[in-house]
Amino acid sequence: MASGPDGRSVACTSSTKLPPPVEDKMLWRTDILVLFVGLAISAGNAENLKKFPVLMPHVKPERAETYFCTPIRIDPSQEYYITAFQPNATMDTAHHMLLYGCETPGSKEEVWNCGEMALAQPGIASAPVCKTGSQVIYAWALDAPKLLLPEGVAFKVGGKSSIQYIVLQVHYASVEKFKDGSTDDSGVFLYYTENPQPKSAGVLLMGTGGRINPNSVEYMETACTINENKVIHPFAFRTHTHALGRVVSGYKVSRQGYTDRWQLIGKMDPQLPQMFYPVAEDMVIRKGDTVAARCTMESKRDRITRIGSVNGDEMCNFYIMYWTMSPEALELKYCFSLGPPLYRWQHQFNMLPLDASTLPADSPRPRHHHRHF
């Protein structure tokens, strides 16, 4: 467990050492992996953690911009509590990975196409990521390191929870690496315990539709009001764009009389490793509060760039990872707007933050730029 400079518990990254637990066994059943109890070992904090691999089964993508999904079925008789995620991937192979919690998966195949239909690999079925109950629980890109949740915080899966399956989605932007016959087992190792944890983890994924005009700077914005009687505590955030993203920022917005009070959740250059970073300050979000996010995009292209799933398109995403003392996380899993030109913050708020598109002078900068205008 790590603490920030002010002593707050924060999400940990590569500097945090996870214990070396024994991996659980996997068993095939109707072409879906089933999670079974394995051997536990004692960690430094006396927490019994176990490790389970959620990996691509040595796939060979043949088309650039392929999205593959593979499912894990979780033992429905037992609830498990995921407390850490360790990626098994490099940006040379995978553009990004997402872990979804599903009530039911999009397919019962071992692997299926789960991106744009036009880019589907022949001979492999196509389906959505989840058939029902979709929610993101982890995301990775740009060689982000492992993530350890704060003490007492966990994603509850299996048993009577709403997550009965975990589906791994991997986006292969390039397939050059596989032309020699190589296969891929990118994925994530889950660290978990069977011991109930007092705080329920959740992720709210924010994003936009819309377009970016040629040779322009565009603000892609979204906002949603929390309408549930739950108190959530954001502890980490993550940003994601493709090449045109310059700054992604997220806020809690509270209405005080006729004034909007903006409180920064987090802000980052999306060309840095796209990991979960600690929030800017402790805060609570309650019913009636609004969460808002902006992606500042800069295009030097001579064409319109639209939101889409392939690398030549764009994405605007801001993830809020939070905990709550409620038994279940928010029912609200996604907050998306139509984006520019149909939606802008100014349509909803009477005061806007002046620094939403700027980074502090001492902010880290990418070592290598992967920007292609």
mmCIF file of C-alpha atoms in Angstrom:
data_model
loop_
_atom_site.group_PDB
_atom_site.id
_atom_site.type_symbol
_atom_site.label_atom_id
_atom_site.label_comp_id
_atom_site.label_asym_id
_atom_site.label_seq_id
_atom_site.Cartn_x
_atom_site.Cartn_y
_atom_site.Cartn_z
ATOM 1 C CA MET A 1 0.000 0.000 0.000
ATOM 2 C CA ALA A 2 1.390 3.429 -0.882
ATOM 3 C CA SER A 3 0.602 6.964 0.235
ATOM 4 C CA GLY A 4 0.715 10.251 -1.600
ATOM 5 C CA PRO A 5 2.781 13.252 -0.465
ATOM 6 C CA ASP A 6 0.028 14.279 1.926
ATOM 7 C CA GLY A 7 -0.347 10.815 3.402
ATOM 8 C CA ARG A 8 -3.456 9.868 1.435
ATOM 9 C CA SER A 9 -3.820 6.311 0.201
ATOM 10 C CA VAL A 10 -3.446 6.198 -3.553
ATOM 11 C CA ALA A 11 -3.567 3.689 -6.369
ATOM 12 C CA CYS A 12 -0.123 2.152 -6.698
ATOM 13 C CA THR A 13 1.854 1.557 -9.838
ATOM 14 C CA SER A 14 5.108 -0.151 -10.767
ATOM 15 C CA SER A 15 6.921 0.879 -7.583
ATOM 16 C CA THR A 16 4.566 -1.327 -5.557
ATOM 17 C CA LYS A 17 5.601 -4.956 -5.271
ATOM 18 C CA LEU A 18 2.843 -7.516 -5.401
ATOM 19 C CA PRO A 19 3.282 -10.824 -3.593
ATOM 20 C CA PRO A 20 4.213 -13.869 -5.712
ATOM 21 C CA PRO A 21 1.043 -15.939 -5.291
ATOM 22 C CA VAL A 22 0.402 -19.330 -6.803
ATOM 23 C CA GLU A 23 -1.716 -19.188 -9.944
ATOM 24 C CA ASP A 24 -5.183 -20.699 -9.882
ATOM 25 C CA LYS A 25 -6.146 -23.600 -12.071
ATOM 26 C CA MET A 26 -8.276 -23.105 -15.143
ATOM 27 C CA LEU A 27 -10.774 -25.547 -16.540
ATOM 28 C CA TRP A 28 -12.537 -25.537 -19.894
ATOM 29 C CA ARG A 29 -16.311 -25.798 -19.747
ATOM 30 C CA THR A 30 -18.473 -25.114 -22.781
ATOM 31 C CA ASP A 31 -15.596 -23.142 -24.284
ATOM 32 C CA ILE A 32 -15.550 -20.679 -21.375
ATOM 33 C CA LEU A 33 -12.888 -20.571 -18.704
ATOM 34 C CA VAL A 34 -14.068 -21.147 -15.158
ATOM 35 C CA LEU A 35 -12.312 -19.602 -12.177
ATOM 36 C CA PHE A 36 -11.550 -22.053 -9.384
ATOM 37 C CA VAL A 37 -10.067 -21.623 -5.951
ATOM 38 C CA GLY A 38 -6.300 -22.094 -5.888
ATOM 39 C CA LEU A 39 -3.606 -22.041 -3.239
ATOM 40 C CA ALA A 40 -3.297 -18.896 -1.153
ATOM 41 C CA ILE A 41 -0.106 -17.431 0.217
ATOM 42 C CA SER A 42 0.366 -14.795 2.844
ATOM 43 C CA ALA A 43 1.199 -11.275 1.665
ATOM 44 C CA GLY A 44 3.077 -8.720 3.726
ATOM 45 C CA ASN A 45 -0.169 -7.259 5.081
ATOM 46 C CA ALA A 46 -1.519 -10.728 6.007
ATOM 47 C CA GLU A 47 -3.953 -10.505 3.099
ATOM 48 C CA ASN A 48 -4.319 -13.783 1.222
ATOM 49 C CA LEU A 49 -4.005 -12.913 -2.443
ATOM 50 C CA LYS A 50 -4.343 -15.255 -5.366
ATOM 51 C CA LYS A 51 -3.409 -14.699 -8.975
ATOM 52 C CA PHE A 52 -5.397 -15.542 -12.060
ATOM 53 C CA PRO A 53 -4.390 -14.978 -15.710
ATOM 54 C CA VAL A 54 -6.845 -13.414 -18.152
ATOM 55 C CA LEU A 55 -4.878 -13.770 -21.390
ATOM 56 C CA MET A 56 -5.502 -14.068 -25.099
ATOM 57 C CA PRO A 57 -5.229 -17.777 -26.030
ATOM 58 C CA HIS A 58 -2.278 -17.329 -28.428
ATOM 59 C CA VAL A 59 -4.265 -15.537 -31.107
ATOM 60 C CA LYS A 60 -2.917 -14.457 -34.485
ATOM 61 C CA PRO A 61 -4.593 -11.246 -35.709
ATOM 62 C CA GLU A 62 -4.380 -10.934 -39.476
ATOM 63 C CA ARG A 63 -5.829 -7.462 -40.048
ATOM 64 C CA ALA A 64 -4.682 -4.131 -38.654
ATOM 65 C CA GLU A 65 -7.169 -2.542 -36.237
ATOM 66 C CA THR A 66 -8.486 -5.928 -35.114
ATOM 67 C CA TYR A 67 -10.335 -6.112 -31.788
ATOM 68 C CA PHE A 68 -10.417 -9.565 -30.173
ATOM 69 C CA CYS A 69 -12.345 -10.590 -27.061
ATOM 70 C CA THR A 70 -11.976 -13.661 -24.858
ATOM 71 C CA PRO A 71 -14.145 -14.508 -21.803
ATOM 72 C CA ILE A 72 -13.638 -15.841 -18.294
ATOM 73 C CA ARG A 73 -16.603 -17.315 -16.471
ATOM 74 C CA ILE A 74 -16.403 -16.759 -12.734
ATOM 75 C CA ASP A 75 -17.494 -19.407 -10.245
ATOM 76 C CA PRO A 76 -21.136 -18.443 -9.517
ATOM 77 C CA SER A 77 -21.090 -20.109 -6.088
ATOM 78 C CA GLN A 78 -18.340 -17.869 -4.670
ATOM 79 C CA GLU A 79 -17.728 -14.135 -4.544
ATOM 80 C CA TYR A 80 -14.202 -12.905 -5.230
ATOM 81 C CA TYR A 81 -12.652 -9.495 -4.570
ATOM 82 C CA ILE A 82 -10.152 -8.178 -7.129
ATOM 83 C CA THR A 83 -7.571 -5.888 -5.543
ATOM 84 C CA ALA A 84 -4.841 -5.520 -8.199
ATOM 85 C CA PHE A 85 -4.217 -5.713 -11.954
ATOM 86 C CA GLN A 86 -0.882 -6.583 -13.556
ATOM 87 C CA PRO A 87 -0.708 -6.108 -17.356
ATOM 88 C CA ASN A 88 0.979 -8.693 -19.542
ATOM 89 C CA ALA A 89 1.452 -6.648 -22.717
ATOM 90 C CA THR A 90 3.616 -4.103 -24.511
ATOM 91 C CA MET A 91 2.597 -1.236 -26.750
ATOM 92 C CA ASP A 92 4.575 -2.862 -29.568
ATOM 93 C CA THR A 93 1.909 -5.585 -29.622
ATOM 94 C CA ALA A 94 -1.308 -4.165 -28.190
ATOM 95 C CA HIS A 95 -2.614 -0.645 -28.796
ATOM 96 C CA HIS A 96 -4.815 -0.910 -25.717
ATOM 97 C CA MET A 97 -6.632 -3.439 -23.536
ATOM 98 C CA LEU A 98 -9.879 -3.264 -21.601
ATOM 99 C CA LEU A 99 -11.307 -5.605 -18.969
ATOM 100 C CA TYR A 100 -15.088 -5.654 -18.894
ATOM 101 C CA GLY A 101 -17.363 -7.092 -16.256
ATOM 102 C CA CYS A 102 -20.444 -8.663 -17.840
ATOM 103 C CA GLU A 103 -23.609 -10.359 -16.673
ATOM 104 C CA THR A 104 -23.401 -12.383 -19.880
ATOM 105 C CA PRO A 105 -20.658 -12.183 -22.536
ATOM 106 C CA GLY A 106 -21.228 -11.208 -26.133
ATOM 107 C CA SER A 107 -20.310 -14.721 -27.266
ATOM 108 C CA LYS A 108 -19.512 -18.139 -25.837
ATOM 109 C CA GLU A 109 -16.686 -18.628 -28.303
ATOM 110 C CA GLU A 110 -13.128 -18.808 -27.021
ATOM 111 C CA VAL A 111 -12.290 -15.722 -29.137
ATOM 112 C CA TRP A 112 -14.471 -13.393 -31.178
ATOM 113 C CA ASN A 113 -14.248 -10.161 -33.153
ATOM 114 C CA CYS A 114 -15.550 -7.326 -30.983
ATOM 115 C CA GLY A 115 -14.629 -4.190 -32.935
ATOM 116 C CA GLU A 116 -15.964 -2.678 -36.122
ATOM 117 C CA MET A 117 -17.674 -5.244 -38.319
ATOM 118 C CA ALA A 118 -15.823 -4.017 -41.428
ATOM 119 C CA LEU A 119 -12.504 -4.987 -39.825
ATOM 120 C CA ALA A 120 -13.609 -8.384 -38.526
ATOM 121 C CA GLN A 121 -11.196 -11.244 -39.170
ATOM 122 C CA PRO A 122 -12.772 -13.880 -41.445
ATOM 123 C CA GLY A 123 -13.436 -17.240 -39.855
ATOM 124 C CA ILE A 124 -13.968 -15.783 -36.375
ATOM 125 C CA ALA A 125 -17.408 -14.897 -35.046
ATOM 126 C CA SER A 126 -18.366 -11.269 -34.389
ATOM 127 C CA ALA A 127 -20.277 -10.069 -31.341
ATOM 128 C CA PRO A 128 -20.348 -7.228 -28.815
ATOM 129 C CA VAL A 129 -18.108 -7.413 -25.767
ATOM 130 C CA CYS A 130 -21.016 -8.051 -23.396
ATOM 131 C CA LYS A 131 -24.517 -9.217 -24.180
ATOM 132 C CA THR A 132 -25.856 -7.806 -20.910
ATOM 133 C CA GLY A 133 -24.538 -5.873 -17.934
ATOM 134 C CA SER A 134 -21.474 -4.209 -19.460
ATOM 135 C CA GLN A 135 -19.044 -2.248 -17.262
ATOM 136 C CA VAL A 136 -15.339 -1.425 -17.533
ATOM 137 C CA ILE A 137 -13.212 -2.478 -14.556
ATOM 138 C CA TYR A 138 -9.683 -1.905 -15.917
ATOM 139 C CA ALA A 139 -7.976 -0.275 -18.884
ATOM 140 C CA TRP A 140 -4.376 -0.237 -20.148
ATOM 141 C CA ALA A 141 -2.357 1.440 -22.921
ATOM 142 C CA LEU A 142 1.073 2.939 -23.664
ATOM 143 C CA ASP A 143 3.003 0.529 -21.389
ATOM 144 C CA ALA A 144 1.158 1.575 -18.227
ATOM 145 C CA PRO A 145 2.370 -0.339 -15.134
ATOM 146 C CA LYS A 146 0.406 -2.501 -12.698
ATOM 147 C CA LEU A 147 -2.337 -1.108 -10.480
ATOM 148 C CA LEU A 148 -2.920 -1.908 -6.812
ATOM 149 C CA LEU A 149 -6.160 -0.625 -5.293
ATOM 150 C CA PRO A 150 -6.190 1.172 -1.923
ATOM 151 C CA GLU A 151 -6.480 -0.968 1.182
ATOM 152 C CA GLY A 152 -9.968 -2.365 1.687
ATOM 153 C CA VAL A 153 -11.121 -1.532 -1.870
ATOM 154 C CA ALA A 154 -12.008 -4.254 -4.368
ATOM 155 C CA PHE A 155 -14.139 -5.140 -7.373
ATOM 156 C CA LYS A 156 -16.628 -7.803 -6.301
ATOM 157 C CA VAL A 157 -17.153 -10.488 -8.937
ATOM 158 C CA GLY A 158 -18.865 -13.877 -9.110
ATOM 159 C CA GLY A 159 -21.393 -15.186 -6.620
ATOM 160 C CA LYS A 160 -24.427 -12.907 -6.438
ATOM 161 C CA SER A 161 -22.599 -9.886 -7.900
ATOM 162 C CA SER A 162 -23.518 -8.258 -11.198
ATOM 163 C CA ILE A 163 -20.218 -9.448 -12.730
ATOM 164 C CA GLN A 164 -20.509 -13.093 -13.733
ATOM 165 C CA TYR A 165 -17.972 -12.951 -16.560
ATOM 166 C CA ILE A 166 -14.795 -11.016 -17.211
ATOM 167 C CA VAL A 167 -14.091 -10.291 -20.870
ATOM 168 C CA LEU A 168 -10.663 -9.186 -22.091
ATOM 169 C CA GLN A 169 -10.641 -6.955 -25.169
ATOM 170 C CA VAL A 170 -7.359 -6.295 -26.988
ATOM 171 C CA HIS A 171 -6.987 -3.795 -29.835
ATOM 172 C CA TYR A 172 -4.262 -4.729 -32.343
ATOM 173 C CA ALA A 173 -3.550 -1.540 -34.281
ATOM 174 C CA SER A 174 -0.767 -3.235 -36.259
ATOM 175 C CA VAL A 175 -0.230 -6.859 -37.232
ATOM 176 C CA GLU A 176 3.357 -6.588 -38.517
ATOM 177 C CA LYS A 177 4.607 -8.561 -35.526
ATOM 178 C CA PHE A 178 2.456 -11.545 -36.466
ATOM 179 C CA LYS A 179 3.457 -11.925 -40.119
ATOM 180 C CA ASP A 180 6.168 -14.421 -39.157
ATOM 181 C CA GLY A 181 3.572 -16.733 -37.584
ATOM 182 C CA SER A 182 3.910 -15.422 -34.025
ATOM 183 C CA THR A 183 0.911 -15.533 -31.723
ATOM 184 C CA ASP A 184 -0.137 -13.336 -28.825
ATOM 185 C CA ASP A 185 -1.050 -13.953 -25.194
ATOM 186 C CA SER A 186 -1.474 -10.339 -24.090
ATOM 187 C CA GLY A 187 -3.745 -9.810 -21.124
ATOM 188 C CA VAL A 188 -3.934 -9.084 -17.421
ATOM 189 C CA PHE A 189 -3.119 -11.003 -14.243
ATOM 190 C CA LEU A 190 -5.783 -10.476 -11.594
ATOM 191 C CA TYR A 191 -4.881 -10.461 -7.905
ATOM 192 C CA TYR A 192 -7.822 -11.263 -5.678
ATOM 193 C CA THR A 193 -8.999 -12.588 -2.344
ATOM 194 C CA GLU A 194 -12.034 -14.494 -1.130
ATOM 195 C CA ASN A 195 -12.178 -12.304 1.971
ATOM 196 C CA PRO A 196 -14.924 -9.644 1.682
ATOM 197 C CA GLN A 197 -13.605 -6.086 1.455
ATOM 198 C CA PRO A 198 -15.385 -3.156 3.110
ATOM 199 C CA LYS A 199 -15.318 -0.793 0.123
ATOM 200 C CA SER A 200 -16.815 -1.502 -3.307
ATOM 201 C CA ALA A 201 -14.782 -0.345 -6.314
ATOM 202 C CA GLY A 202 -16.303 1.039 -9.477
ATOM 203 C CA VAL A 203 -15.336 2.769 -12.708
ATOM 204 C CA LEU A 204 -17.276 5.500 -14.472
ATOM 205 C CA LEU A 205 -16.211 5.795 -18.107
ATOM 206 C CA MET A 206 -16.796 9.210 -19.670
ATOM 207 C CA GLY A 207 -16.506 9.947 -23.374
ATOM 208 C CA THR A 208 -17.852 11.729 -26.407
ATOM 209 C CA GLY A 209 -18.875 11.349 -29.987
ATOM 210 C CA GLY A 210 -18.319 14.150 -32.462
ATOM 211 C CA ARG A 211 -15.703 15.314 -34.914
ATOM 212 C CA ILE A 212 -12.538 17.414 -35.156
ATOM 213 C CA ASN A 213 -12.290 19.774 -38.090
ATOM 214 C CA PRO A 214 -9.104 20.011 -40.204
ATOM 215 C CA ASN A 215 -6.253 22.169 -38.859
ATOM 216 C CA SER A 216 -8.082 23.134 -35.688
ATOM 217 C CA VAL A 217 -8.168 22.855 -31.913
ATOM 218 C CA GLU A 218 -11.366 21.233 -30.676
ATOM 219 C CA TYR A 219 -12.829 20.716 -27.195
ATOM 220 C CA MET A 220 -14.667 17.416 -26.838
ATOM 221 C CA GLU A 221 -16.793 17.588 -23.684
ATOM 222 C CA THR A 222 -19.240 15.505 -21.691
ATOM 223 C CA ALA A 223 -21.069 15.758 -18.349
ATOM 224 C CA CYS A 224 -23.518 13.694 -16.290
ATOM 225 C CA THR A 225 -25.362 14.319 -13.034
ATOM 226 C CA ILE A 226 -25.293 11.656 -10.328
ATOM 227 C CA ASN A 227 -28.874 10.693 -9.491
ATOM 228 C CA GLU A 228 -28.230 7.786 -7.104
ATOM 229 C CA ASN A 229 -28.303 7.891 -3.305
ATOM 230 C CA LYS A 230 -24.689 6.810 -2.972
ATOM 231 C CA VAL A 231 -21.558 8.623 -1.880
ATOM 232 C CA ILE A 232 -18.519 7.869 -4.016
ATOM 233 C CA HIS A 233 -14.867 8.657 -3.353
ATOM 234 C CA PRO A 234 -12.732 9.007 -6.503
ATOM 235 C CA PHE A 235 -9.181 7.787 -5.923
ATOM 236 C CA ALA A 236 -7.739 7.383 -9.423
ATOM 237 C CA PHE A 237 -8.314 8.612 -12.963
ATOM 238 C CA ARG A 238 -7.164 7.607 -16.430
ATOM 239 C CA THR A 239 -7.180 9.396 -19.768
ATOM 240 C CA HIS A 240 -7.302 7.984 -23.279
ATOM 241 C CA THR A 241 -7.128 9.524 -26.735
ATOM 242 C CA HIS A 242 -5.395 8.636 -29.954
ATOM 243 C CA ALA A 243 -2.809 10.864 -31.640
ATOM 244 C CA LEU A 244 -4.597 14.237 -31.503
ATOM 245 C CA GLY A 245 -5.146 14.423 -27.756
ATOM 246 C CA ARG A 246 -3.199 17.114 -25.903
ATOM 247 C CA VAL A 247 -4.914 17.434 -22.503
ATOM 248 C CA VAL A 248 -7.723 15.438 -20.882
ATOM 249 C CA SER A 249 -9.275 16.809 -17.702
ATOM 250 C CA GLY A 250 -12.096 15.722 -15.417
ATOM 251 C CA TYR A 251 -14.060 17.616 -12.756
ATOM 252 C CA LYS A 252 -16.689 17.425 -10.074
ATOM 253 C CA VAL A 253 -19.169 20.290 -10.586
ATOM 254 C CA SER A 254 -21.435 21.495 -7.773
ATOM 255 C CA ARG A 255 -24.116 24.134 -8.178
ATOM 256 C CA GLN A 256 -23.940 26.772 -5.426
ATOM 257 C CA GLY A 257 -26.798 29.180 -5.980
ATOM 258 C CA TYR A 258 -26.286 30.455 -9.508
ATOM 259 C CA THR A 259 -22.607 29.546 -9.553
ATOM 260 C CA ASP A 260 -20.916 26.353 -10.753
ATOM 261 C CA ARG A 261 -18.019 25.261 -8.532
ATOM 262 C CA TRP A 262 -15.472 23.160 -10.428
ATOM 263 C CA GLN A 263 -13.198 20.815 -8.488
ATOM 264 C CA LEU A 264 -10.428 19.047 -10.418
ATOM 265 C CA ILE A 265 -10.468 15.254 -10.310
ATOM 266 C CA GLY A 266 -7.448 14.909 -12.571
ATOM 267 C CA LYS A 267 -5.709 16.188 -15.670
ATOM 268 C CA MET A 268 -3.091 14.549 -17.886
ATOM 269 C CA ASP A 269 -1.331 14.531 -21.230
ATOM 270 C CA PRO A 270 -2.875 11.445 -22.879
ATOM 271 C CA GLN A 271 0.369 10.733 -24.743
ATOM 272 C CA LEU A 272 1.952 9.691 -21.431
ATOM 273 C CA PRO A 273 1.521 6.080 -20.229
ATOM 274 C CA GLN A 274 -2.222 5.664 -19.962
ATOM 275 C CA MET A 275 -2.305 4.342 -16.415
ATOM 276 C CA PHE A 276 -4.564 5.187 -13.487
ATOM 277 C CA TYR A 277 -3.101 8.199 -11.689
ATOM 278 C CA PRO A 278 -4.017 9.416 -8.168
ATOM 279 C CA VAL A 279 -6.724 12.083 -8.105
ATOM 280 C CA ALA A 280 -5.730 15.715 -7.647
ATOM 281 C CA GLU A 281 -7.327 15.921 -4.184
ATOM 282 C CA ASP A 282 -9.654 14.017 -1.867
ATOM 283 C CA MET A 283 -13.313 14.616 -2.577
ATOM 284 C CA VAL A 284 -16.723 13.026 -2.320
ATOM 285 C CA ILE A 285 -19.385 12.989 -5.004
ATOM 286 C CA ARG A 286 -23.020 12.801 -3.932
ATOM 287 C CA LYS A 287 -26.447 12.759 -5.494
ATOM 288 C CA GLY A 288 -26.976 16.007 -7.392
ATOM 289 C CA ASP A 289 -23.296 16.549 -8.189
ATOM 290 C CA THR A 290 -22.161 16.504 -11.806
ATOM 291 C CA VAL A 291 -19.036 14.961 -13.284
ATOM 292 C CA ALA A 292 -17.586 16.581 -16.400
ATOM 293 C CA ALA A 293 -14.679 15.829 -18.719
ATOM 294 C CA ARG A 294 -12.922 17.559 -21.617
ATOM 295 C CA CYS A 295 -10.450 16.313 -24.228
ATOM 296 C CA THR A 296 -8.469 19.059 -25.941
ATOM 297 C CA MET A 297 -7.625 17.909 -29.463
ATOM 298 C CA GLU A 298 -5.220 19.516 -31.917
ATOM 299 C CA SER A 299 -5.395 18.495 -35.553
ATOM 300 C CA LYS A 300 -2.938 19.394 -38.270
ATOM 301 C CA ARG A 301 -4.646 17.034 -40.667
ATOM 302 C CA ASP A 302 -6.306 18.205 -43.876
ATOM 303 C CA ARG A 303 -9.341 16.040 -43.208
ATOM 304 C CA ILE A 304 -12.100 15.735 -40.637
ATOM 305 C CA THR A 305 -11.296 13.284 -37.834
ATOM 306 C CA ARG A 306 -14.239 11.506 -36.260
ATOM 307 C CA ILE A 307 -14.631 9.539 -33.063
ATOM 308 C CA GLY A 308 -14.144 5.879 -33.882
ATOM 309 C CA SER A 309 -12.400 2.672 -32.903
ATOM 310 C CA VAL A 310 -9.454 2.589 -35.340
ATOM 311 C CA ASN A 311 -6.154 4.376 -34.832
ATOM 312 C CA GLY A 312 -6.813 6.937 -37.601
ATOM 313 C CA ASP A 313 -9.995 7.970 -35.799
ATOM 314 C CA GLU A 314 -10.022 9.574 -32.369
ATOM 315 C CA MET A 315 -11.280 8.712 -28.913
ATOM 316 C CA CYS A 316 -11.996 10.943 -25.949
ATOM 317 C CA ASN A 317 -12.180 9.038 -22.652
ATOM 318 C CA PHE A 318 -11.829 9.969 -18.993
ATOM 319 C CA TYR A 319 -12.092 7.152 -16.446
ATOM 320 C CA ILE A 320 -12.976 7.761 -12.794
ATOM 321 C CA MET A 321 -12.097 4.889 -10.457
ATOM 322 C CA TYR A 322 -13.797 5.241 -7.083
ATOM 323 C CA TRP A 323 -14.871 3.436 -3.939
ATOM 324 C CA THR A 324 -18.099 3.500 -2.001
ATOM 325 C CA MET A 325 -19.263 2.038 1.292
ATOM 326 C CA SER A 326 -22.447 0.918 -0.473
ATOM 327 C CA PRO A 327 -22.608 -2.827 -1.203
ATOM 328 C CA GLU A 328 -22.686 -2.096 -4.943
ATOM 329 C CA ALA A 329 -21.034 0.524 -7.118
ATOM 330 C CA LEU A 330 -23.026 3.077 -9.115
ATOM 331 C CA GLU A 331 -25.568 1.786 -11.592
ATOM 332 C CA LEU A 332 -24.252 4.557 -13.845
ATOM 333 C CA LYS A 333 -21.332 2.979 -15.708
ATOM 334 C CA TYR A 334 -21.008 5.277 -18.745
ATOM 335 C CA CYS A 335 -21.353 9.019 -19.340
ATOM 336 C CA PHE A 336 -21.207 9.926 -23.043
ATOM 337 C CA SER A 337 -22.225 13.006 -24.984
ATOM 338 C CA LEU A 338 -22.731 13.584 -28.702
ATOM 339 C CA GLY A 339 -19.646 15.816 -28.672
ATOM 340 C CA PRO A 340 -18.883 18.722 -30.994
ATOM 341 C CA PRO A 341 -20.657 20.423 -32.604
ATOM 342 C CA LEU A 342 -23.841 19.100 -30.949
ATOM 343 C CA TYR A 343 -22.790 19.225 -27.291
ATOM 344 C CA ARG A 344 -20.529 21.618 -25.411
ATOM 345 C CA TRP A 345 -20.143 22.476 -21.729
ATOM 346 C CA GLN A 346 -21.418 25.993 -22.398
ATOM 347 C CA HIS A 347 -24.806 24.461 -23.222
ATOM 348 C CA GLN A 348 -25.089 23.209 -19.632
ATOM 349 C CA PHE A 349 -22.940 25.367 -17.325
ATOM 350 C CA ASN A 350 -22.790 29.102 -16.697
ATOM 351 C CA MET A 351 -19.153 29.124 -15.585
ATOM 352 C CA LEU A 352 -16.263 27.138 -17.080
ATOM 353 C CA PRO A 353 -12.758 26.432 -15.740
ATOM 354 C CA LEU A 354 -10.169 28.562 -17.503
ATOM 355 C CA ASP A 355 -7.363 25.982 -17.213
ATOM 356 C CA ALA A 356 -9.164 22.857 -18.419
ATOM 357 C CA SER A 357 -6.982 22.708 -21.549
ATOM 358 C CA THR A 358 -3.608 23.552 -20.028
ATOM 359 C CA LEU A 359 -1.081 21.548 -18.024
ATOM 360 C CA PRO A 360 1.133 22.917 -15.233
ATOM 361 C CA ALA A 361 4.620 23.897 -16.349
ATOM 362 C CA ASP A 362 6.169 21.130 -14.253
ATOM 363 C CA SER A 363 3.959 18.381 -15.677
ATOM 364 C CA PRO A 364 5.776 15.363 -17.119
ATOM 365 C CA ARG A 365 6.099 15.159 -20.879
ATOM 366 C CA PRO A 366 6.164 12.065 -23.105
ATOM 367 C CA ARG A 367 9.639 10.691 -23.752
ATOM 368 C CA HIS A 368 8.590 9.450 -27.164
ATOM 369 C CA HIS A 369 5.848 11.035 -29.190
ATOM 370 C CA HIS A 370 3.476 8.620 -30.897
ATOM 371 C CA ARG A 371 1.564 11.356 -32.598
ATOM 372 C CA HIS A 372 0.733 11.090 -36.248
ATOM 373 C CA PHE A 373 -1.189 14.086 -37.478
#
